[in-house]
mmCIF file of C-alpha atoms and ligand atoms in Angstrom:
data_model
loop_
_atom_site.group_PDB
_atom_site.id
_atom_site.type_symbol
_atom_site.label_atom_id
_atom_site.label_comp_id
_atom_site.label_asym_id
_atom_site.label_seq_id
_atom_site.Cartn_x
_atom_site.Cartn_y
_atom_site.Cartn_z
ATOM 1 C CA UNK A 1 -11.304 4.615 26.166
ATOM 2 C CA UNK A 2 -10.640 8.301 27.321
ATOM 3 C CA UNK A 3 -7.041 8.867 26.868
ATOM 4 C CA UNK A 4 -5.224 8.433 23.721
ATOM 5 C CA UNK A 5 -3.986 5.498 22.134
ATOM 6 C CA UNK A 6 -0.219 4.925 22.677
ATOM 7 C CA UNK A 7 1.065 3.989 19.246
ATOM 8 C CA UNK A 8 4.274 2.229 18.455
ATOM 9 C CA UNK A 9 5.866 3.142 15.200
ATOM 10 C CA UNK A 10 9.023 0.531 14.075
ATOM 11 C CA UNK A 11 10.547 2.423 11.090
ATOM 12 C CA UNK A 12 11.328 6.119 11.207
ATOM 13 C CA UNK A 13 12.663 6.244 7.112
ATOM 14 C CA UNK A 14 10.075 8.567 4.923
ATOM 15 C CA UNK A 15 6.766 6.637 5.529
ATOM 16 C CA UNK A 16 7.463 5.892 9.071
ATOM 17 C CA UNK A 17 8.441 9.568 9.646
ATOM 18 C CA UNK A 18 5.431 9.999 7.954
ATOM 19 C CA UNK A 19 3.047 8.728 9.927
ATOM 20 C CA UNK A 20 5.287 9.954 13.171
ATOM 21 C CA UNK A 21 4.078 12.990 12.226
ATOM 22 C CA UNK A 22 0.265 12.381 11.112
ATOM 23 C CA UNK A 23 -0.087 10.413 14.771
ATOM 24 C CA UNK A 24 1.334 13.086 16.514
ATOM 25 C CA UNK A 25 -0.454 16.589 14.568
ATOM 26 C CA UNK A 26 -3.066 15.102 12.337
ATOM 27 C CA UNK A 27 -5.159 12.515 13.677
ATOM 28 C CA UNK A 28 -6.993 12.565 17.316
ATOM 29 C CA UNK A 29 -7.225 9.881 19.832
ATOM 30 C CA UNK A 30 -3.956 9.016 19.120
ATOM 31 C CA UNK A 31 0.242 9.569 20.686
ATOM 32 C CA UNK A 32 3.063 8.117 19.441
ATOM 33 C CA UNK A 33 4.255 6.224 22.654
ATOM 34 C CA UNK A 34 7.903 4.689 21.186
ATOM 35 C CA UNK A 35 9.695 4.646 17.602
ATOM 36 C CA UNK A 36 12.268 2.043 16.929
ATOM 37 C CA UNK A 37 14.327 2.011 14.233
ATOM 38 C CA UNK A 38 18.292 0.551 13.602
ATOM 39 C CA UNK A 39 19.221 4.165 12.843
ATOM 40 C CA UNK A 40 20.155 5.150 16.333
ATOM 41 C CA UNK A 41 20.193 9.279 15.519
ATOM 42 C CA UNK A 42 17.739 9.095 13.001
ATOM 43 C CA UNK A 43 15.474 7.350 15.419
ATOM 44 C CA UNK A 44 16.141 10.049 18.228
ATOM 45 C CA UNK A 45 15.335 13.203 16.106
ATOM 46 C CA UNK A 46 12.140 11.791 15.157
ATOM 47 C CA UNK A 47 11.179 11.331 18.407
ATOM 48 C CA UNK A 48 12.664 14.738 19.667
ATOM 49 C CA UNK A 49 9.753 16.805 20.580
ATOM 50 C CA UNK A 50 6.986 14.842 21.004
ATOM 51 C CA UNK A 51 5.786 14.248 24.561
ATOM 52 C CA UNK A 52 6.367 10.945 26.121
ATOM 53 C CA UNK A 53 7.888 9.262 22.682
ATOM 54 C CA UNK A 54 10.732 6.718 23.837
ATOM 55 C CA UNK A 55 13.149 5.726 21.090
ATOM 56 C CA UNK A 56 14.353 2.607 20.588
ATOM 57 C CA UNK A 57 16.945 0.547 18.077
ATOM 58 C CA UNK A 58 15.502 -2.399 18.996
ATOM 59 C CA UNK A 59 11.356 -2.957 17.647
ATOM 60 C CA UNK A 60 10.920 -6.050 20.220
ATOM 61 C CA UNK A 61 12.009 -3.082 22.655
ATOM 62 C CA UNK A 62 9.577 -0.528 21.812
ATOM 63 C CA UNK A 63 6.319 -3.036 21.818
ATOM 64 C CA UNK A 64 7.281 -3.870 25.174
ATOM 65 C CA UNK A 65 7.821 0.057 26.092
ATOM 66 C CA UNK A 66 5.242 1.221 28.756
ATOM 67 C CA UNK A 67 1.818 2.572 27.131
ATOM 68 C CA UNK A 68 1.976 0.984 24.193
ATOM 69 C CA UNK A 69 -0.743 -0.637 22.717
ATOM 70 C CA UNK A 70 -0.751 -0.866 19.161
ATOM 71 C CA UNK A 71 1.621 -1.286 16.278
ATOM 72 C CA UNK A 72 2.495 1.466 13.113
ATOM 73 C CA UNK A 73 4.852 -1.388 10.683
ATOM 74 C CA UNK A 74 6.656 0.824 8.620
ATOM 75 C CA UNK A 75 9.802 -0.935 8.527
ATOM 76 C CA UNK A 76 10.864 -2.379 5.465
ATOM 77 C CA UNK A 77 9.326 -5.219 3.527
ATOM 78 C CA UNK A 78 11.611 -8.540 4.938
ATOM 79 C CA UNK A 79 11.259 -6.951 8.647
ATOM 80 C CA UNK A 80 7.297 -7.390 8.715
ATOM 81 C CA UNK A 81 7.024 -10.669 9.472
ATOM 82 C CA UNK A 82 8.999 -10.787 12.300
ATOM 83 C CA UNK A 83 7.300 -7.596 13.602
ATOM 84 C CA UNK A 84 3.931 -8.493 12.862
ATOM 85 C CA UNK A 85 4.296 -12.061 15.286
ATOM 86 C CA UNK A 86 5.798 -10.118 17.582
ATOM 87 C CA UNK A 87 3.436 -7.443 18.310
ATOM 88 C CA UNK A 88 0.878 -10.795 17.825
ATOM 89 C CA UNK A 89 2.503 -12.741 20.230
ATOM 90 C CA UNK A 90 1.886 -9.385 22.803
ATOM 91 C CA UNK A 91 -2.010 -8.958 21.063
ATOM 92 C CA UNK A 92 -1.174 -5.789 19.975
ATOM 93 C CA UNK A 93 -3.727 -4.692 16.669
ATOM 94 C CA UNK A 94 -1.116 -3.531 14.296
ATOM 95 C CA UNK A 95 -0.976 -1.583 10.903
ATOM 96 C CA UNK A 96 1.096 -2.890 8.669
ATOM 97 C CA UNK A 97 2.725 -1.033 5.462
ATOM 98 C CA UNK A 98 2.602 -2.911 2.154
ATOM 99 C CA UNK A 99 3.491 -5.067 1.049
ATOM 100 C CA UNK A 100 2.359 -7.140 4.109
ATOM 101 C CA UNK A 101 5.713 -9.527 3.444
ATOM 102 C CA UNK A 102 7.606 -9.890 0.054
ATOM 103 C CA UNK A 103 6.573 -13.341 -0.431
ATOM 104 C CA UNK A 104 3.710 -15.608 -0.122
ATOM 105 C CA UNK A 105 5.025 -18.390 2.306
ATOM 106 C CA UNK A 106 6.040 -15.259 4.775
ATOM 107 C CA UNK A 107 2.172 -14.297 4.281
ATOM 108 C CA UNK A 108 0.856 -17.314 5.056
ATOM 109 C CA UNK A 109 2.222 -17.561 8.350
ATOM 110 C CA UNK A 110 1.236 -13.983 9.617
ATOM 111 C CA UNK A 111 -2.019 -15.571 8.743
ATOM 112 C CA UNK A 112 -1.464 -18.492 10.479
ATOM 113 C CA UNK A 113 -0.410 -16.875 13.976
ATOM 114 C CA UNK A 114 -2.997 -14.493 13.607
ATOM 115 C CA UNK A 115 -5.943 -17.513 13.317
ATOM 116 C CA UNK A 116 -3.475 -18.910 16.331
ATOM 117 C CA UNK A 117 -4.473 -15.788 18.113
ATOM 118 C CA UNK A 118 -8.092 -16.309 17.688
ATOM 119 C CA UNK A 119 -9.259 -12.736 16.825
ATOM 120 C CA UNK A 120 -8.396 -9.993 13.873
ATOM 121 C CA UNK A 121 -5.363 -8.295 14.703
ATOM 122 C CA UNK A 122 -3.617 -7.040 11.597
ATOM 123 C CA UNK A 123 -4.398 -4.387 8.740
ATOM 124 C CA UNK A 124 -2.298 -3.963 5.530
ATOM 125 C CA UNK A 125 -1.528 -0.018 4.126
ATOM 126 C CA UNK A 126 -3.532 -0.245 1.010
ATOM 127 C CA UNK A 127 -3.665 3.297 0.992
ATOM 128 C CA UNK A 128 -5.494 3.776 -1.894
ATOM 129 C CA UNK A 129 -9.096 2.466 -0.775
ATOM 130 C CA UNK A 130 -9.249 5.559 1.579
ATOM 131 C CA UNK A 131 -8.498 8.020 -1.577
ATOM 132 C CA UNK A 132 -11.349 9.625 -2.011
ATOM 133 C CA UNK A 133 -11.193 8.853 -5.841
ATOM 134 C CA UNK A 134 -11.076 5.643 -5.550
ATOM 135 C CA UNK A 135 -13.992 5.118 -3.143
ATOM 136 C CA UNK A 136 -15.705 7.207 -5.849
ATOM 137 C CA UNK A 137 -14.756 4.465 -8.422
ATOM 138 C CA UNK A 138 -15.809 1.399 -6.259
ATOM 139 C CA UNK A 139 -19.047 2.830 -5.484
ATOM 140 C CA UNK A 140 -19.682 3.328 -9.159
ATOM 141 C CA UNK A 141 -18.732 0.014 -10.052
ATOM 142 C CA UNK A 142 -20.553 -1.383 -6.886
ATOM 143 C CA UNK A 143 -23.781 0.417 -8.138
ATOM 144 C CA UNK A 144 -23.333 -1.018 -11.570
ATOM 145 C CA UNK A 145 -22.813 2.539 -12.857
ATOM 146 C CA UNK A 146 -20.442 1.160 -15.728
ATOM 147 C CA UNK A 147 -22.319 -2.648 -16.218
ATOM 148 C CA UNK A 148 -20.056 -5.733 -16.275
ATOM 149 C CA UNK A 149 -16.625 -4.421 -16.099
ATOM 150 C CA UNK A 150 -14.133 -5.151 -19.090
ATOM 151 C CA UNK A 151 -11.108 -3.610 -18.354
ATOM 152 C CA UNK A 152 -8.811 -1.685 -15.701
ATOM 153 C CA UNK A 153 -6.025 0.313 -17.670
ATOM 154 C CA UNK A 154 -3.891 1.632 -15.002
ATOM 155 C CA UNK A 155 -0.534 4.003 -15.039
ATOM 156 C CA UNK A 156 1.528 3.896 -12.503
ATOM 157 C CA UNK A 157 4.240 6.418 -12.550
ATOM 158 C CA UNK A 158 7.555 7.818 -9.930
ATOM 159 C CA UNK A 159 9.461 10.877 -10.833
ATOM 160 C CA UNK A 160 12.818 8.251 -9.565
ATOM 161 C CA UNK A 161 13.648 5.333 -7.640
ATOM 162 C CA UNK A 162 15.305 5.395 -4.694
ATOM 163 C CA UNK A 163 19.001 4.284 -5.194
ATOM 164 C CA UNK A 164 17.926 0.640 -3.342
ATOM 165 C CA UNK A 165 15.186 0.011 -6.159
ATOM 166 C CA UNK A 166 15.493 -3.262 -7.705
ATOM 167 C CA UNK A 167 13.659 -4.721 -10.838
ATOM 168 C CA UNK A 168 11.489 -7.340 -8.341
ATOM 169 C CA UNK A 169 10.259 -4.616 -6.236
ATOM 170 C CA UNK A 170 8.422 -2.854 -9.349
ATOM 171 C CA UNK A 171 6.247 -5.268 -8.993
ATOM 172 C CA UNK A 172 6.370 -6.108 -5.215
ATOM 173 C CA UNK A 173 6.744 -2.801 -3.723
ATOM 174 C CA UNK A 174 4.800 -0.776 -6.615
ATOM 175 C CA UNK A 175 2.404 -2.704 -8.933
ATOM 176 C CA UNK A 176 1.102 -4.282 -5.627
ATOM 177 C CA UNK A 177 -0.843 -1.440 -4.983
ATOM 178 C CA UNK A 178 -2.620 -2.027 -8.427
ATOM 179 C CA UNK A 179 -3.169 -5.484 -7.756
ATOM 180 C CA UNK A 180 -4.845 -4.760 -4.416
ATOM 181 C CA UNK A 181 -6.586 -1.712 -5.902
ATOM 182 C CA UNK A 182 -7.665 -4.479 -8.665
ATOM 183 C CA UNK A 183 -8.997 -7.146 -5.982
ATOM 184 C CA UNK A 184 -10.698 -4.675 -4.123
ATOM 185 C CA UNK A 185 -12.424 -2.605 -6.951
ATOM 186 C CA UNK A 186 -13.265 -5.787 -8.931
ATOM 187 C CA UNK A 187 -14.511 -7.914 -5.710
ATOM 188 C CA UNK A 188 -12.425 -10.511 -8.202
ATOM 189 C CA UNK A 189 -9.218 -12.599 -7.506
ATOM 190 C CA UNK A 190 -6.401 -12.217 -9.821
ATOM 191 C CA UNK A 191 -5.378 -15.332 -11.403
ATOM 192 C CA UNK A 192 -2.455 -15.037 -13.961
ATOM 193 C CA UNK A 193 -0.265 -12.443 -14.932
ATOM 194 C CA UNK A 194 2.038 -11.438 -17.209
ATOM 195 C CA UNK A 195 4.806 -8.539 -17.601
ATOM 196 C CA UNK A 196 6.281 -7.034 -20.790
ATOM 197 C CA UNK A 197 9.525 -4.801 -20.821
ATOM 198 C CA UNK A 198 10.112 -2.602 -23.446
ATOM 199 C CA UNK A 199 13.716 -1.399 -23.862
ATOM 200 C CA UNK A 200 14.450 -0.104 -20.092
ATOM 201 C CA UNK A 201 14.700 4.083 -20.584
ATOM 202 C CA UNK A 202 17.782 5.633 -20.255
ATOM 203 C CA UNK A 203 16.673 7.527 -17.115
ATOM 204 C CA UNK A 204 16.490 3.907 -15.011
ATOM 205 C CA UNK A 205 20.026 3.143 -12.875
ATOM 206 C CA UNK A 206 21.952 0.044 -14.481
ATOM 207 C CA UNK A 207 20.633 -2.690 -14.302
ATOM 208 C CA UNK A 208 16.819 -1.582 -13.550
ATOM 209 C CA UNK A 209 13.991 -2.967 -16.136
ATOM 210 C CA UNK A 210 12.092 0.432 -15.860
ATOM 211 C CA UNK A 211 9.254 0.537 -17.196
ATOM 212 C CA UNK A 212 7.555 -2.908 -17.546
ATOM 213 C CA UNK A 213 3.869 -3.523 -18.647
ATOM 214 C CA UNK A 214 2.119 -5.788 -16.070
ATOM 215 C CA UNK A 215 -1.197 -7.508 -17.359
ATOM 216 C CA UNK A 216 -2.971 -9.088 -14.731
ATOM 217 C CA UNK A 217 -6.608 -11.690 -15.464
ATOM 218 C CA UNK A 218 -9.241 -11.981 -12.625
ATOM 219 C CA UNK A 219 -11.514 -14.570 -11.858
ATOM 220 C CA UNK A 220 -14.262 -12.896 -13.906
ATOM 221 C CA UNK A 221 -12.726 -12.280 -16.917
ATOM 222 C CA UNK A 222 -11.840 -9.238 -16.944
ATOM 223 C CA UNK A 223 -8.096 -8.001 -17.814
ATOM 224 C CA UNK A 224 -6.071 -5.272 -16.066
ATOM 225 C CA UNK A 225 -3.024 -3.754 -17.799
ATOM 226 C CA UNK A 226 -0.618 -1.307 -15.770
ATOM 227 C CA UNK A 227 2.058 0.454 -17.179
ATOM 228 C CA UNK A 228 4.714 0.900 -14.085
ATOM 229 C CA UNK A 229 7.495 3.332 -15.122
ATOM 230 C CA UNK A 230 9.390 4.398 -11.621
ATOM 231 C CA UNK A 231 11.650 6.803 -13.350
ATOM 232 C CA UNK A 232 9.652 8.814 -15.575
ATOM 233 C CA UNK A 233 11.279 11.585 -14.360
ATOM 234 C CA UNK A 234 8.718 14.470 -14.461
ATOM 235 C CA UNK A 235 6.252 13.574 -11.378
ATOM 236 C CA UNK A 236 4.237 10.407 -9.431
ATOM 237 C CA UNK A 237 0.954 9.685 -11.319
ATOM 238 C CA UNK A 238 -1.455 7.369 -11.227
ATOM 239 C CA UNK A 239 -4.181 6.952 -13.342
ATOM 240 C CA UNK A 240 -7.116 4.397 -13.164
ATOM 241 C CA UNK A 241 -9.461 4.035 -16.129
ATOM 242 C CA UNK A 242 -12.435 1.349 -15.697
ATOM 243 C CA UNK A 243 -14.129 0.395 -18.863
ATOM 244 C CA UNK A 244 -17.234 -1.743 -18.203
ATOM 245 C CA UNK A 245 -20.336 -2.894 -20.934
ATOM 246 C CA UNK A 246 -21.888 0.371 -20.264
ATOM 247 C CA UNK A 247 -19.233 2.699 -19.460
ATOM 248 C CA UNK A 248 -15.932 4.380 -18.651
ATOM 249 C CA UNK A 249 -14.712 6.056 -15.710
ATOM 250 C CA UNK A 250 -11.120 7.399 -15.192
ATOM 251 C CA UNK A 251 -9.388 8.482 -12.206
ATOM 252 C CA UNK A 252 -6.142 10.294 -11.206
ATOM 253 C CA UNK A 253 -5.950 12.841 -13.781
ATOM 254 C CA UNK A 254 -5.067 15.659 -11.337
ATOM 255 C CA UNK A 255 -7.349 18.626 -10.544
ATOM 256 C CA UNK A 256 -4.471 21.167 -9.464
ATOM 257 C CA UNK A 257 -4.880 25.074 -10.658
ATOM 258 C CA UNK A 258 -4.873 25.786 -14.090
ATOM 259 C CA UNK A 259 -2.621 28.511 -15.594
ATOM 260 C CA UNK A 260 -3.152 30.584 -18.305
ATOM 261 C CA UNK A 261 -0.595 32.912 -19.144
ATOM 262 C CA UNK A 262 2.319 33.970 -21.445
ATOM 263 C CA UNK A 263 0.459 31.770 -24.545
ATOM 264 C CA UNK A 264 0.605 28.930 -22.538
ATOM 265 C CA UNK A 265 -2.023 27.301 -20.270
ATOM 266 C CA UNK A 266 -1.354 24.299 -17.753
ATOM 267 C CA UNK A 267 -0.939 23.396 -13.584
ATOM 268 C CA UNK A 268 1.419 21.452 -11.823
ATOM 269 C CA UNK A 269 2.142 17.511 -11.578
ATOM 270 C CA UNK A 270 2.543 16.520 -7.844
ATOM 271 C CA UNK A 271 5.917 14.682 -7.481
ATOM 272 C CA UNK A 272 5.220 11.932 -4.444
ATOM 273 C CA UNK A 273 3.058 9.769 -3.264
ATOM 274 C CA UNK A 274 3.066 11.200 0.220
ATOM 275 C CA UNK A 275 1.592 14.124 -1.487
ATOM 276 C CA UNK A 276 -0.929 12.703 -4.007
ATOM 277 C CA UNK A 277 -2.105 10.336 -1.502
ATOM 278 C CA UNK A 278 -1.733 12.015 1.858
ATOM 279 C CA UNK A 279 -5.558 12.631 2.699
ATOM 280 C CA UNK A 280 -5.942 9.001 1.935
ATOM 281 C CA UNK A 281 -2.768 8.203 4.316
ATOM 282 C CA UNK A 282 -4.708 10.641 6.678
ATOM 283 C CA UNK A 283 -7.833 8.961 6.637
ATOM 284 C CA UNK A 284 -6.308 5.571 6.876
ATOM 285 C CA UNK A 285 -4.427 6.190 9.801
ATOM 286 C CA UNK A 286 -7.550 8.361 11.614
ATOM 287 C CA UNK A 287 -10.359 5.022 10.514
ATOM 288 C CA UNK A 288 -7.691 2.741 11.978
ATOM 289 C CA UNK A 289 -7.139 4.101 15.116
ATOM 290 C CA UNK A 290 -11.239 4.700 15.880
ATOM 291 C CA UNK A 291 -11.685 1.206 14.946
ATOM 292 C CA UNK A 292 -8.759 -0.334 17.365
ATOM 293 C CA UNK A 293 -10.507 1.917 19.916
ATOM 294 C CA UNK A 294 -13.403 0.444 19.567
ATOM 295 C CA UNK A 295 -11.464 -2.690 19.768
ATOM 296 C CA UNK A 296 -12.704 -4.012 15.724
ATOM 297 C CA UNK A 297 -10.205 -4.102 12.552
ATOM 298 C CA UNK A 298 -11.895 -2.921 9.750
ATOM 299 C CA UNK A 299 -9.447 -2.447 7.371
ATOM 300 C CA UNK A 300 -7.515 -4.612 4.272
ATOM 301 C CA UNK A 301 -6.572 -7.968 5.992
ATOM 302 C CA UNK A 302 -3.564 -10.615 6.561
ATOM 303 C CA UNK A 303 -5.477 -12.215 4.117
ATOM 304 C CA UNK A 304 -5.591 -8.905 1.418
ATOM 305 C CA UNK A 305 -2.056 -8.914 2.338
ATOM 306 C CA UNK A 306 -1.448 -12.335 1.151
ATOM 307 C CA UNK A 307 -3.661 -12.649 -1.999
ATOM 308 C CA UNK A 308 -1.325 -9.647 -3.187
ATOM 309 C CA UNK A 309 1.724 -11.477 -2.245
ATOM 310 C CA UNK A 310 0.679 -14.394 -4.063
ATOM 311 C CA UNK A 311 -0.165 -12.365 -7.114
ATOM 312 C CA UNK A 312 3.540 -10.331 -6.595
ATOM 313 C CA UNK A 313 4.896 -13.722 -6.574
ATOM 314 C CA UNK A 314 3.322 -14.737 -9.974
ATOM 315 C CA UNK A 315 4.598 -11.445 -11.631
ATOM 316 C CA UNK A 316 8.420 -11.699 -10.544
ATOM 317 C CA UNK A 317 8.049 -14.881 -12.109
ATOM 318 C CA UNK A 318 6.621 -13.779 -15.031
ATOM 319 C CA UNK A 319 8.789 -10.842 -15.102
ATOM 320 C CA UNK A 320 12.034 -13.952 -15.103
ATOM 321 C CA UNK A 321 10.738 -16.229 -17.932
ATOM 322 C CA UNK A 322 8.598 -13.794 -19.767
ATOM 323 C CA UNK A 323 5.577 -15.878 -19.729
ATOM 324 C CA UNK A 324 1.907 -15.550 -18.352
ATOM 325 C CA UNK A 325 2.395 -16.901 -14.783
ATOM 326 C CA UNK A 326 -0.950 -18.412 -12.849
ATOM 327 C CA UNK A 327 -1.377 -17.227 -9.540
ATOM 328 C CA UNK A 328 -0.746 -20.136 -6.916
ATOM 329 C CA UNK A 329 -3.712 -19.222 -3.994
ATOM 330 C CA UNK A 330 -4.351 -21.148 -0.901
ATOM 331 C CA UNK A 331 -8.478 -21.670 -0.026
ATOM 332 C CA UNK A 332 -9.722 -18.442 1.840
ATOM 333 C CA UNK A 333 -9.641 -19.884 5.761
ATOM 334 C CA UNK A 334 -13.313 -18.854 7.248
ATOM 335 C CA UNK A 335 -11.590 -16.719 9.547
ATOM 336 C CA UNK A 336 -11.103 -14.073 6.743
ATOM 337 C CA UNK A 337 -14.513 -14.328 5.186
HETATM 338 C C1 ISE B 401 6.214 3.155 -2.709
HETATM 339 O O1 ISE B 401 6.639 2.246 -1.720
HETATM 340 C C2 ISE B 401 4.744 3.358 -2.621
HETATM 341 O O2 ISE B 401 4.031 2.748 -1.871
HETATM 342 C C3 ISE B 401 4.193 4.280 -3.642
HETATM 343 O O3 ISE B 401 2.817 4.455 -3.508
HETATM 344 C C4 ISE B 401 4.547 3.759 -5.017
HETATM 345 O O4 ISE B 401 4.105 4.682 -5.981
HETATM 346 C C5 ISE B 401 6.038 3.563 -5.157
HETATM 347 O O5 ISE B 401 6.330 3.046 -6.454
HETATM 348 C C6 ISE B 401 6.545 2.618 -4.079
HETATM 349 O O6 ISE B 401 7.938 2.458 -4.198
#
């Protein structure tokens, strides 16, 4: 393939914007053929300016929009599954923003129309395995640089919430990152969790349980704790410290400039994920797009997508009664392996 891959993008809110904008100035071999979103003006101004972009309201209407030929789901959460067997039912390869659905049973039937399909179609956002961090981590841990690992102790921290934030989705929407970051790193299954809340701070909107401690177990024994606090109020952080027989390693400490001046010495705490994380977003995006042009998927899976909705599924529970929830996981279909 010569000419550039027409991209449809369904969601134009921050991340979909987002990526409008990465498709269309960042990464090559790539155009942004239609953007759909309910917003009708919102949806237009994002697709002012950039060549041959239609705009739609309605997704099913921008798959179907001439030159389009793959999927960007940045919509939220409960619209993915209808998206995702849509662009299936047309075999379009789609990228899908976490979490793939919120819940489990929606999971299982992306899965299930995809195996329908025959071939690998989808990819979940699990931005963080393209941080370059991170891929430092897993390597180490791959290598054995650290010996059996132990522990994960994770931080997980937002400046604010936005105002539709509710107490589920700091697990589902936030903590899901760690728990794919966990699978992935680990090569392990989580199989139980359990969440803690201390008194909720003062800075979280009524009715918010902000922050929460999430402990999650793998298959191997080893224990993950992540301290999720989405109104911390002075900048997004997020900290990853493995702990193995032999070792420690610890990521996400931030390597801005360092001041010295006045009698004080320090740099500055980045306040978004679209900033902390956008060469990973970058490379994501770029590694996807090569791949579906060389017609392969080689990214998180429908069924990475699912094992973290299975796990998010445990921890709302957990997060209702208070106690250590197993993790309910169908058998890994062969198709996945
Ligand atoms: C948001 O959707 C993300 O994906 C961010 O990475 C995470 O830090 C934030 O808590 C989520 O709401």
């Amino acid at each position: 393939m010569t000419r550039p891959l027409g991209i449809a993008v369904l969601g134009t809110g921050r991340m979909g914007a987002d990526h409008v904008r990465r498709i269309d100035r960042v990464v090559s071999g790539a155009r942004v053929a239609a953007v759909a979103d309910p917003d009708g003006e919102r949806v237009k101004e994002v697709a002012a300016g950039i060549d041959g972009c239609a705009a739609f309201t309605d997704p099913g209407a921008a798959l179907a929009a001439p030159g389009v030929e793959a999927v960007l789901i940045a919509s939220p959460g409960p619209a993915h599954e209808e998206a995702l067997l849509a662009a299936f039912a047309r075999g379009l390869p789609v990228l899908c923003e976490k979490p793939l659905t919120p819940d489990a049973a929606g999971a299982l039937r992306v899965m299930e129309a995809e195996q329908r399909v025959g071939r690998r179609l989808a990819q979940v956002g699990f931005m963080r395995r393209y941080d370059a961090e991170y891929e430092q981590l897993k390597a180490l841990l791959d290598a054995g640089g650290l010996g059996r690992p132990l522990f994960l102790h994770c931080r997980h921290r937002n400046a604010a919430s936005p105002s539709f934030f509710t107490t589920e989705m700091l697990i589902n929407d936030s903590v899901v990152h760690e728990v794919d970051a966990a699978r992935w790193l680990l090569g392990q299954e989580v199989t139980a969790v359990t969440v803690l809340s201390p008194a909720s701070s003062s800075r979280a909107p009524a009715g918010l349980r902000d922050p929460q401690l999430v402990l999650l177990e793998t298959a191997g024994g080893v224990v993950v704790d992540v301290e999720i606090f989405v109104n911390c109020g002075f900048g997004y952080q997020v900290v990853c410290e493995a702990v193995g027989e032999s070792g420690s390693a610890r990521i996400g400490d931030g390597q801005s400039m360092l001041v010295q001046s006045g009698g004080r010495w320090g740099g500055e705490i980045v306040q978004d994920y679209t900033v902390r994380f956008a060469d990973a977003y970058d490379r994501q995006v770029r590694r996807w797009v090569e791949a579906t042009r060389r017609g392969e998927v080689t990214g998180p899976s429908a069924w990475d997508g699912y094992a973290a909705a299975a796990v998010s599924e445990a921890g709302v529970s957990a997060q209702r009664t208070g106690s250590r929830t197993p993790v309910e996981l169908a058998p890994r279909p062969a198709f996945y392996a």
